[in-house]
Amino acid sequence: MLKKLLITGANGNLGAVCRERLAPIAESVRLSARKGLGEAAPHEEIVYCDLSDKDAVEALVDGCDGIVHMGGQATEAKWETIRSANIDGMFNLYEAARKSSVTPRIVFASSNHAIGYHKQTDRLDAKSPTRPDGLYGVSKVFGEAMASMYHDKFGIETACVRIGSCFPEPRNHRMLSTWMSYDDFILMIERIFMVPKLGCPIIYGASANDASWWDNREVAYIGWQPKDNAEAYRAKVDAEAERPGLDDVNAVYHGGAFCADGIHED
Amino acid sequence: MLKKLLITGANGNLGAVCRERLAPIAESVRLSARKGLGEAAPHEEIVYCDLSDKDAVEALVDGCDGIVHMGGQATEAKWETIRSANIDGMFNLYEAARKSSVTPRIVFASSNHAIGYHKQTDRLDAKSPTRPDGLYGVSKVFGEAMASMYHDKFGIETACVRIGSCFPEPRNHRMLSTWMSYDDFILMIERIFMVPKLGCPIIYGASANDASWWDNREVAYIGWQPKDNAEAYRAKVDAEAERPGLDDVNAVYHGGAFCADGIHED
Amino acid sequence: MLKKLLITGANGNLGAVCRERLAPIAESVRLSARKGLGEAAPHEEIVYCDLSDKDAVEALVDGCDGIVHMGGQATEAKWETIRSANIDGMFNLYEAARKSSVTPRIVFASSNHAIGYHKQTDRLDAKSPTRPDGLYGVSKVFGEAMASMYHDKFGIETACVRIGSCFPEPRNHRMLSTWMSYDDFILMIERIFMVPKLGCPIIYGASANDASWWDNREVAYIGWQPKDNAEAYRAKVDAEAERPGLDDVNAVYHGGAFCADGIHED
Amino acid sequence: MLKKLLITGANGNLGAVCRERLAPIAESVRLSARKGLGEAAPHEEIVYCDLSDKDAVEALVDGCDGIVHMGGQATEAKWETIRSANIDGMFNLYEAARKSSVTPRIVFASSNHAIGYHKQTDRLDAKSPTRPDGLYGVSKVFGEAMASMYHDKFGIETACVRIGSCFPEPRNHRMLSTWMSYDDFILMIERIFMVPKLGCPIIYGASANDASWWDNREVAYIGWQPKDNAEAYRAKVDAEAERPGLDDVNAVYHGGAFCADGIHED
Amino acid sequence: MLKKLLITGANGNLGAVCRERLAPIAESVRLSARKGLGEAAPHEEIVYCDLSDKDAVEALVDGCDGIVHMGGQATEAKWETIRSANIDGMFNLYEAARKSSVTPRIVFASSNHAIGYHKQTDRLDAKSPTRPDGLYGVSKVFGEAMASMYHDKFGIETACVRIGSCFPEPRNHRMLSTWMSYDDFILMIERIFMVPKLGCPIIYGASANDASWWDNREVAYIGWQPKDNAEAYRAKVDAEAERPGLDDVNAVYHGGAFCADGIHED
Amino acid sequence: MLKKLLITGANGNLGAVCRERLAPIAESVRLSARKGLGEAAPHEEIVYCDLSDKDAVEALVDGCDGIVHMGGQATEAKWETIRSANIDGMFNLYEAARKSSVTPRIVFASSNHAIGYHKQTDRLDAKSPTRPDGLYGVSKVFGEAMASMYHDKFGIETACVRIGSCFPEPRNHRMLSTWMSYDDFILMIERIFMVPKLGCPIIYGASANDASWWDNREVAYIGWQPKDNAEAYRAKVDAEAERPGLDDVNAVYHGGAFCADGIHED
């Protein structure tokens, strides 16, 4: 059991899921975001913090033995936004972890957009080359590289999770492959903190979907076997979502719509 | 849902299964064989056609947006038979598809006999080299090559299914590895027509048998996970079928008895 | 069904499980150990035998069409012990098999200690290089090599089973990955004797554990799919066993504590 | 040294090279084509023969212990031409080899067009999947499958040579990668007939070009190491040939211009 | 031949080599650095520019059809320096390339420090996972990701060259493996600009050293075969440089001394 | 440069080559065999020693910082001979190395007979599974396992060299693939002692033969590139040696004639 778990980006979609469901794995939880965290529960501590502020991040991280790093910019944006949140933010986080009084184990919310330009007919595993599908994806490749370096140099362990589509239900045909249920997401985080030795693995964050494109065989040692399957929602998706055409990026690339995006400019 | 599904070889064993169970995936079904198709149901259209007759095949294919190509010679035979049905027939089918007013998606009934000379102790996937076990197997390698070329050159999508042993039940020890249930067969065809982008994959047509020799991991993107398992019939097979000896082709090669066959001559 | 099954090391932990549960697969069972086999049941025959005694082993093996070779030194020990039991013993066993009036199929109890120095973050399959973690592990690599040679040269089939941790329940965190239930162990042996052609495969002896480090995909042809999962015992293990630290050999290497062992000397 | 070497297609470009330079490896040479073979030298025998004539091919092949099969249709053509020369022709050749009084070793002139739709940025070896670039390429995949089957079933050994561009000099930028000199071509054929055991390998027929796309490492056992290098002609090619544009099929695909070709029709 | 070649970082070690020797491949050369470029030759144009100045970079790049990007921070440094030169600088460069009136082909000076934490006993190729050995190495992984994304999204071609040790001679034992001669460096750049289609390959920048750790087989299509070999300097290195001890980072890791470095702080 | 190099088996064929040519790499050389070492040169020390005598081996090894272990039984023999020389002998050598006042680096003369049952049409590298071709080959697999374990557990570095055919010239067709010249052999040993970090690699001991079956790419880091090529002797071999037939073990298996051998009995 963790002493103090830090959840960054705790006001976001997945951050809120973490806040609600990860309390049992830590004696206390420190929540962080730039705003909007509401009232702290008895086991909670709230710290407002901008990840690009190095000193603030150092204070935020100090004393935590677990970090679920959901913070940062969570979708495509213009460069300045991404650089500040995901580039500077990652450096600040790892510097803070290195200097912390206790060395934390970290879950880094990477993204399928780090490999978004691979084709859906190609199956990927942790050793597949990265092919980011935008500035956001590039920032995730950068984050994984930072985690790898701090592991090799300082022994800080990180699980880089290339999250697929983490929502209550799959909402379109692409998500029949990329969906991760909240239950599977939480189970994964629990396993990451439980395995005696973590190392610095790359994990694809998806449920046990029949139509999966991703292979987590190499990280089975963590002991995470997702239990849900997007297939259960196929009829509903067929009924409610339009099937993408043959050359639609949603039918061609792992990254889906991000591959049709240009560079965001001012 | 398909507009018009063509089933060739509709009077054969698997053709009849398709006829009976694929009606729900198409508005109407066109059935083809050289003879013996009986009476057409309301949603059916019957066209007698020899696959080696190029013009007839062109007429047969035109207007269909889906084809399940079960037609052709379905076991070892003398060369003239195989060439006419499986060599000329394949060329005619793809030429017809290329010229058709709508580009069809095709399921091609290839066969485990395209890889029949591999040893049962070797596990195969879609990238394993072909090793045909007779003229029939050679014609299936040819068919897969034709499908690949029409996909690369004209964008026609085909699922090349290396069918194992598709029967109501496994009937001997080799089928404990190669059996595909009718349910899994039909589910596979449904998924092939449902996936937004198919490409030109090679799929091993077998149920989720404990003793399988074949690995479909690379084509999981199609979303087909077979549900049946030949293991359920092991006791029955042990009781009713003689176990092959150590050097029996049925115990040595994927292709089983075909590997003991010579060239069929007049 | 076997005519006569020889179980060596029948007084050991797994030998006793075999004695109790393998009776149904053979018309009669010959049990061997150096001592302590108690009373023979009607279908049993008891032969006391030292594996380093070549003539005795020849007599022991003769006439058996199946051998489950659990005999020998089953953990780290000083060299003389290991050489006598596991080096000389293996040579004697295979020479006896070669000279026997019937050629036996053999299950060889190899060990995860043949690959013990691989890291737990690395997944292994039958083709992974060996990395023994002590003299015991080296003797198991030797045994696998002997089996391979007698297969290539004389056609004697052996399943080399790299047994993980075969106990009633997993007892510590490492066993959440390495545990094999008795049910799965017995099922595995049954399948090994049932498959028409065995060859000389390397099989990892573990249940279907969520946290497995080992991949048996290549030997699926045997038809063995374990049914148990150490995950069912995780809460109990967490409650009763101390979690190993980050650099504890039990958290780092497949072989666990063996990797901390030195050479046993007099 | 061979007793009698048959060269089919002896009136073609490469056939003529073989006729001129392979005399030293055989006691006598039988030359075959449909026409145009001129006068026979003392060590030569000339047989006019259509490969689609089964009986004629049987007579042609009988008694030869080596065959260099350069015959057949050597570039894209309409289906009837290819089927007759390369489909029927191959079957007739192998049936004749099977029935021959001496079992010949065969060099089959396959082609890079069997893998023509792979991208030039992808390196291929003998295990790469085929991707034919037209009917001609499909017929070469067929021929390789036929050779494989006659090897597995009847022990007839064939070297399937995927010839690149065999000319006196490389003539364009693509040939800086695909060129095979006549010297290297002849050396290759010599080695194929000299190696004690040949099996049924796939060999890429190219010189030791700096810019090669093909890897023959797996067939080094044949002992063929080409000596020439297209790089020696780079300046000349740069001076005389137009460099293809970025999306020109000659810069994109292994098969070059064949990939821009349609189906040849009447 | 290029119309206008931009060399960034032209005042650096390798930049100067490029300036001196790449003139023949372009009609004119634009040189860039923050300072110290001296006098322009007739075919040269000098532009002083800070890579973190987006507008300046846009002006710098516009109109160039080739770029050799040697600019940026070329060794470990504190974060602010690296971020400004190698993170912002790369984004600015690619944005400028995207907006340029002609699309340039780019040579990006990446570094072996992108894979520096791999062990010297492990051989790497273009598909090996990155393992950066410091902030500098992380910035190079970032740069390669940026190049990959602009290639997939906008078709801009980049050769990412993981430069080893480019000096007149190898100066220590590690450089017997990592050395690239100036001749091989220049030849490599020439080939990169000559190949009709480049794509976005990863190339290891080293000569044909006997003791190489890196495998460029996958990029042979570029046609670059280095001619020099560090082995020629072994005696001199043995005489002049101290051999590193068994656990010295210079004997253990690809990245050598960088792996012993901490994070540079103010 | 080594302080004291121990050469075991110094009276054998290769041992004598080592004695003659390795003097320059060590200040002094200790030679060992059971007999027949003649007179010691000034830099030499002669120690008669039976490798199965543990105490004698301990004394022999102590103080040596390099060992070339050519001792032991060097071809197929009966079990007692092999066990004493190659099984007990290896254990004694490594125990002596572990206890020595200086930790030696070791060259272990393993053999191609550790992989002898692979087919000549299959190319091997250091990761290929072992397939010993007799008791001698099994003892070599054992020796490599022992070396691996002492490296993982105690840091003792060994180069396991699978020697092909080390003679003045290749003498038959198989040796066109397996030959290693004395020059290449000596160069290899020099490199093994020179590389700063060795680890525990498996090296195939063969010259740069055109017809090689073995791939040393993974151990290029040692810096050994053989210079000779058996091809230079092809004409002579063709003239003097009989070519093996198609199914002759010398044409089928890496191990050649050893594969036809039975078990040596009294």
Tab-separated table of C-alpha atoms in Angstrom, chain A residues 49-188:
chain	number	residue	atom	x	y	z
A	49	CYS	CA	-0.103	23.814	-9.314
A	50	ASP	CA	1.024	24.687	-12.825
A	51	LEU	CA	3.252	21.895	-14.135
A	52	SER	CA	5.480	24.369	-15.914
A	53	ASP	CA	6.414	25.931	-12.587
A	54	LYS	CA	9.485	23.982	-11.561
A	55	ASP	CA	9.585	24.939	-7.907
A	56	ALA	CA	5.894	24.314	-7.444
A	57	VAL	CA	6.201	20.872	-8.975
A	58	GLU	CA	9.114	20.073	-6.700
A	59	ALA	CA	7.001	20.877	-3.681
A	60	LEU	CA	4.060	18.968	-5.118
A	61	VAL	CA	5.986	15.756	-5.700
A	62	ASP	CA	8.060	15.700	-2.543
A	63	GLY	CA	7.121	12.923	-0.171
A	64	CYS	CA	4.868	10.978	-2.572
A	65	ASP	CA	5.762	7.325	-3.160
A	66	GLY	CA	3.298	6.954	-6.023
A	67	ILE	CA	2.314	9.311	-8.837
A	68	VAL	CA	-0.450	8.931	-11.399
A	69	HIS	CA	0.490	11.610	-13.877
A	70	MET	CA	-2.685	12.484	-15.754
A	71	GLY	CA	-1.774	16.170	-15.920
A	72	GLY	CA	-0.736	18.114	-18.956
A	73	GLN	CA	-2.376	18.904	-22.261
A	74	ALA	CA	-4.601	15.943	-23.167
A	75	THR	CA	-5.287	16.486	-26.849
A	76	GLU	CA	-3.864	18.264	-29.895
A	77	ALA	CA	-3.181	21.943	-29.335
A	78	LYS	CA	-0.874	24.665	-30.502
A	79	TRP	CA	2.809	24.250	-29.793
A	80	GLU	CA	3.140	26.707	-26.926
A	81	THR	CA	0.435	24.931	-24.966
A	82	ILE	CA	1.911	21.514	-25.533
A	83	ARG	CA	5.449	22.563	-24.840
A	84	SER	CA	4.559	24.196	-21.593
A	85	ALA	CA	2.350	21.406	-20.233
A	86	ASN	CA	3.871	18.259	-21.717
A	87	ILE	CA	7.497	19.126	-22.403
A	88	ASP	CA	8.463	21.450	-19.575
A	89	GLY	CA	5.932	19.713	-17.346
A	90	MET	CA	7.542	16.297	-17.823
A	91	PHE	CA	11.016	17.612	-17.150
A	92	ASN	CA	9.820	19.330	-14.000
A	93	LEU	CA	8.041	16.200	-12.812
A	94	TYR	CA	11.090	13.963	-13.238
A	95	GLU	CA	13.462	16.476	-11.713
A	96	ALA	CA	11.127	16.703	-8.751
A	97	ALA	CA	10.975	12.911	-8.521
A	98	ARG	CA	14.772	12.707	-8.597
A	99	LYS	CA	15.101	15.237	-5.805
A	100	SER	CA	12.212	13.933	-3.718
A	101	SER	CA	12.813	12.584	-0.222
A	102	VAL	CA	11.199	9.314	-1.355
A	103	THR	CA	11.591	7.913	-4.856
A	104	PRO	CA	8.107	7.603	-6.372
A	105	ARG	CA	6.853	4.978	-8.776
A	106	ILE	CA	5.091	6.751	-11.654
A	107	VAL	CA	2.207	5.979	-14.006
A	108	PHE	CA	2.621	8.237	-17.033
A	109	ALA	CA	-0.467	8.812	-19.155
A	110	SER	CA	1.087	8.446	-22.577
A	111	SER	CA	-1.199	7.963	-25.538
A	112	ASN	CA	-1.973	5.870	-28.590
A	113	HIS	CA	-1.164	9.042	-30.495
A	114	ALA	CA	2.512	8.242	-29.933
A	115	ILE	CA	1.987	5.465	-32.490
A	116	GLY	CA	-0.995	6.980	-34.318
A	117	TYR	CA	0.306	6.793	-37.883
A	118	HIS	CA	0.617	3.007	-37.891
A	119	LYS	CA	-2.074	1.299	-39.941
A	120	GLN	CA	-4.936	-0.507	-38.255
A	121	THR	CA	-4.076	-3.644	-40.200
A	122	ASP	CA	-0.695	-3.694	-38.402
A	123	ARG	CA	-0.518	-5.114	-34.890
A	124	LEU	CA	1.779	-3.330	-32.462
A	125	ASP	CA	3.604	-4.216	-29.311
A	126	ALA	CA	5.914	-2.382	-26.944
A	127	LYS	CA	8.842	-2.642	-29.363
A	128	SER	CA	7.066	-1.192	-32.396
A	129	PRO	CA	8.618	2.086	-33.575
A	130	THR	CA	6.799	5.230	-32.526
A	131	ARG	CA	4.899	7.149	-35.230
A	132	PRO	CA	3.300	10.168	-33.568
A	133	ASP	CA	0.297	11.715	-35.299
A	134	GLY	CA	0.677	15.354	-34.229
A	135	LEU	CA	2.393	17.673	-31.790
A	136	TYR	CA	0.506	16.017	-28.948
A	137	GLY	CA	1.787	12.606	-30.027
A	138	VAL	CA	5.321	13.960	-30.376
A	139	SER	CA	5.123	15.273	-26.811
A	140	LYS	CA	4.135	11.782	-25.631
A	141	VAL	CA	7.140	10.209	-27.372
A	142	PHE	CA	9.219	12.838	-25.613
A	143	GLY	CA	7.633	11.929	-22.270
A	144	GLU	CA	8.351	8.238	-22.733
A	145	ALA	CA	11.976	9.066	-23.584
A	146	MET	CA	12.273	11.196	-20.455
A	147	ALA	CA	10.873	8.351	-18.335
A	148	SER	CA	13.279	5.890	-19.932
A	149	MET	CA	16.276	8.108	-19.224
A	150	TYR	CA	15.369	8.746	-15.583
A	151	HIS	CA	14.943	5.012	-15.162
A	152	ASP	CA	18.299	4.116	-16.682
A	153	LYS	CA	20.148	6.923	-14.932
A	154	PHE	CA	18.397	7.194	-11.573
A	155	GLY	CA	16.332	4.034	-11.168
A	156	ILE	CA	12.975	5.824	-11.154
A	157	GLU	CA	10.337	3.350	-12.345
A	158	THR	CA	7.571	4.452	-14.703
A	159	ALA	CA	4.777	2.636	-16.467
A	160	CYS	CA	4.216	4.484	-19.755
A	161	VAL	CA	0.595	3.740	-20.585
A	162	ARG	CA	-0.437	4.391	-24.172
A	163	ILE	CA	-4.061	4.996	-23.339
A	164	GLY	CA	-6.538	4.103	-26.081
A	165	SER	CA	-10.062	5.429	-25.516
A	166	CYS	CA	-11.033	5.438	-21.852
A	167	PHE	CA	-14.734	6.165	-21.598
A	168	PRO	CA	-17.809	4.545	-20.033
A	169	GLU	CA	-18.579	2.858	-23.373
A	170	PRO	CA	-17.062	2.628	-26.851
A	171	ARG	CA	-18.749	5.293	-28.975
A	172	ASN	CA	-17.668	4.490	-32.513
A	173	HIS	CA	-16.162	1.758	-34.629
A	174	ARG	CA	-12.554	2.695	-33.902
A	175	MET	CA	-13.235	2.366	-30.181
A	176	LEU	CA	-14.262	-1.267	-30.689
A	177	SER	CA	-10.490	-1.690	-30.908
A	178	THR	CA	-9.173	1.062	-28.620
A	179	TRP	CA	-11.648	1.168	-25.735
A	180	MET	CA	-10.519	0.764	-22.146
A	181	SER	CA	-13.183	0.466	-19.464
A	182	TYR	CA	-12.800	2.356	-16.213
A	183	ASP	CA	-12.649	-0.954	-14.360
A	184	ASP	CA	-9.766	-2.169	-16.471
A	185	PHE	CA	-8.037	1.195	-16.169
A	186	ILE	CA	-8.212	1.110	-12.367
A	187	LEU	CA	-7.170	-2.549	-12.207
A	188	MET	CA	-4.162	-1.714	-14.370
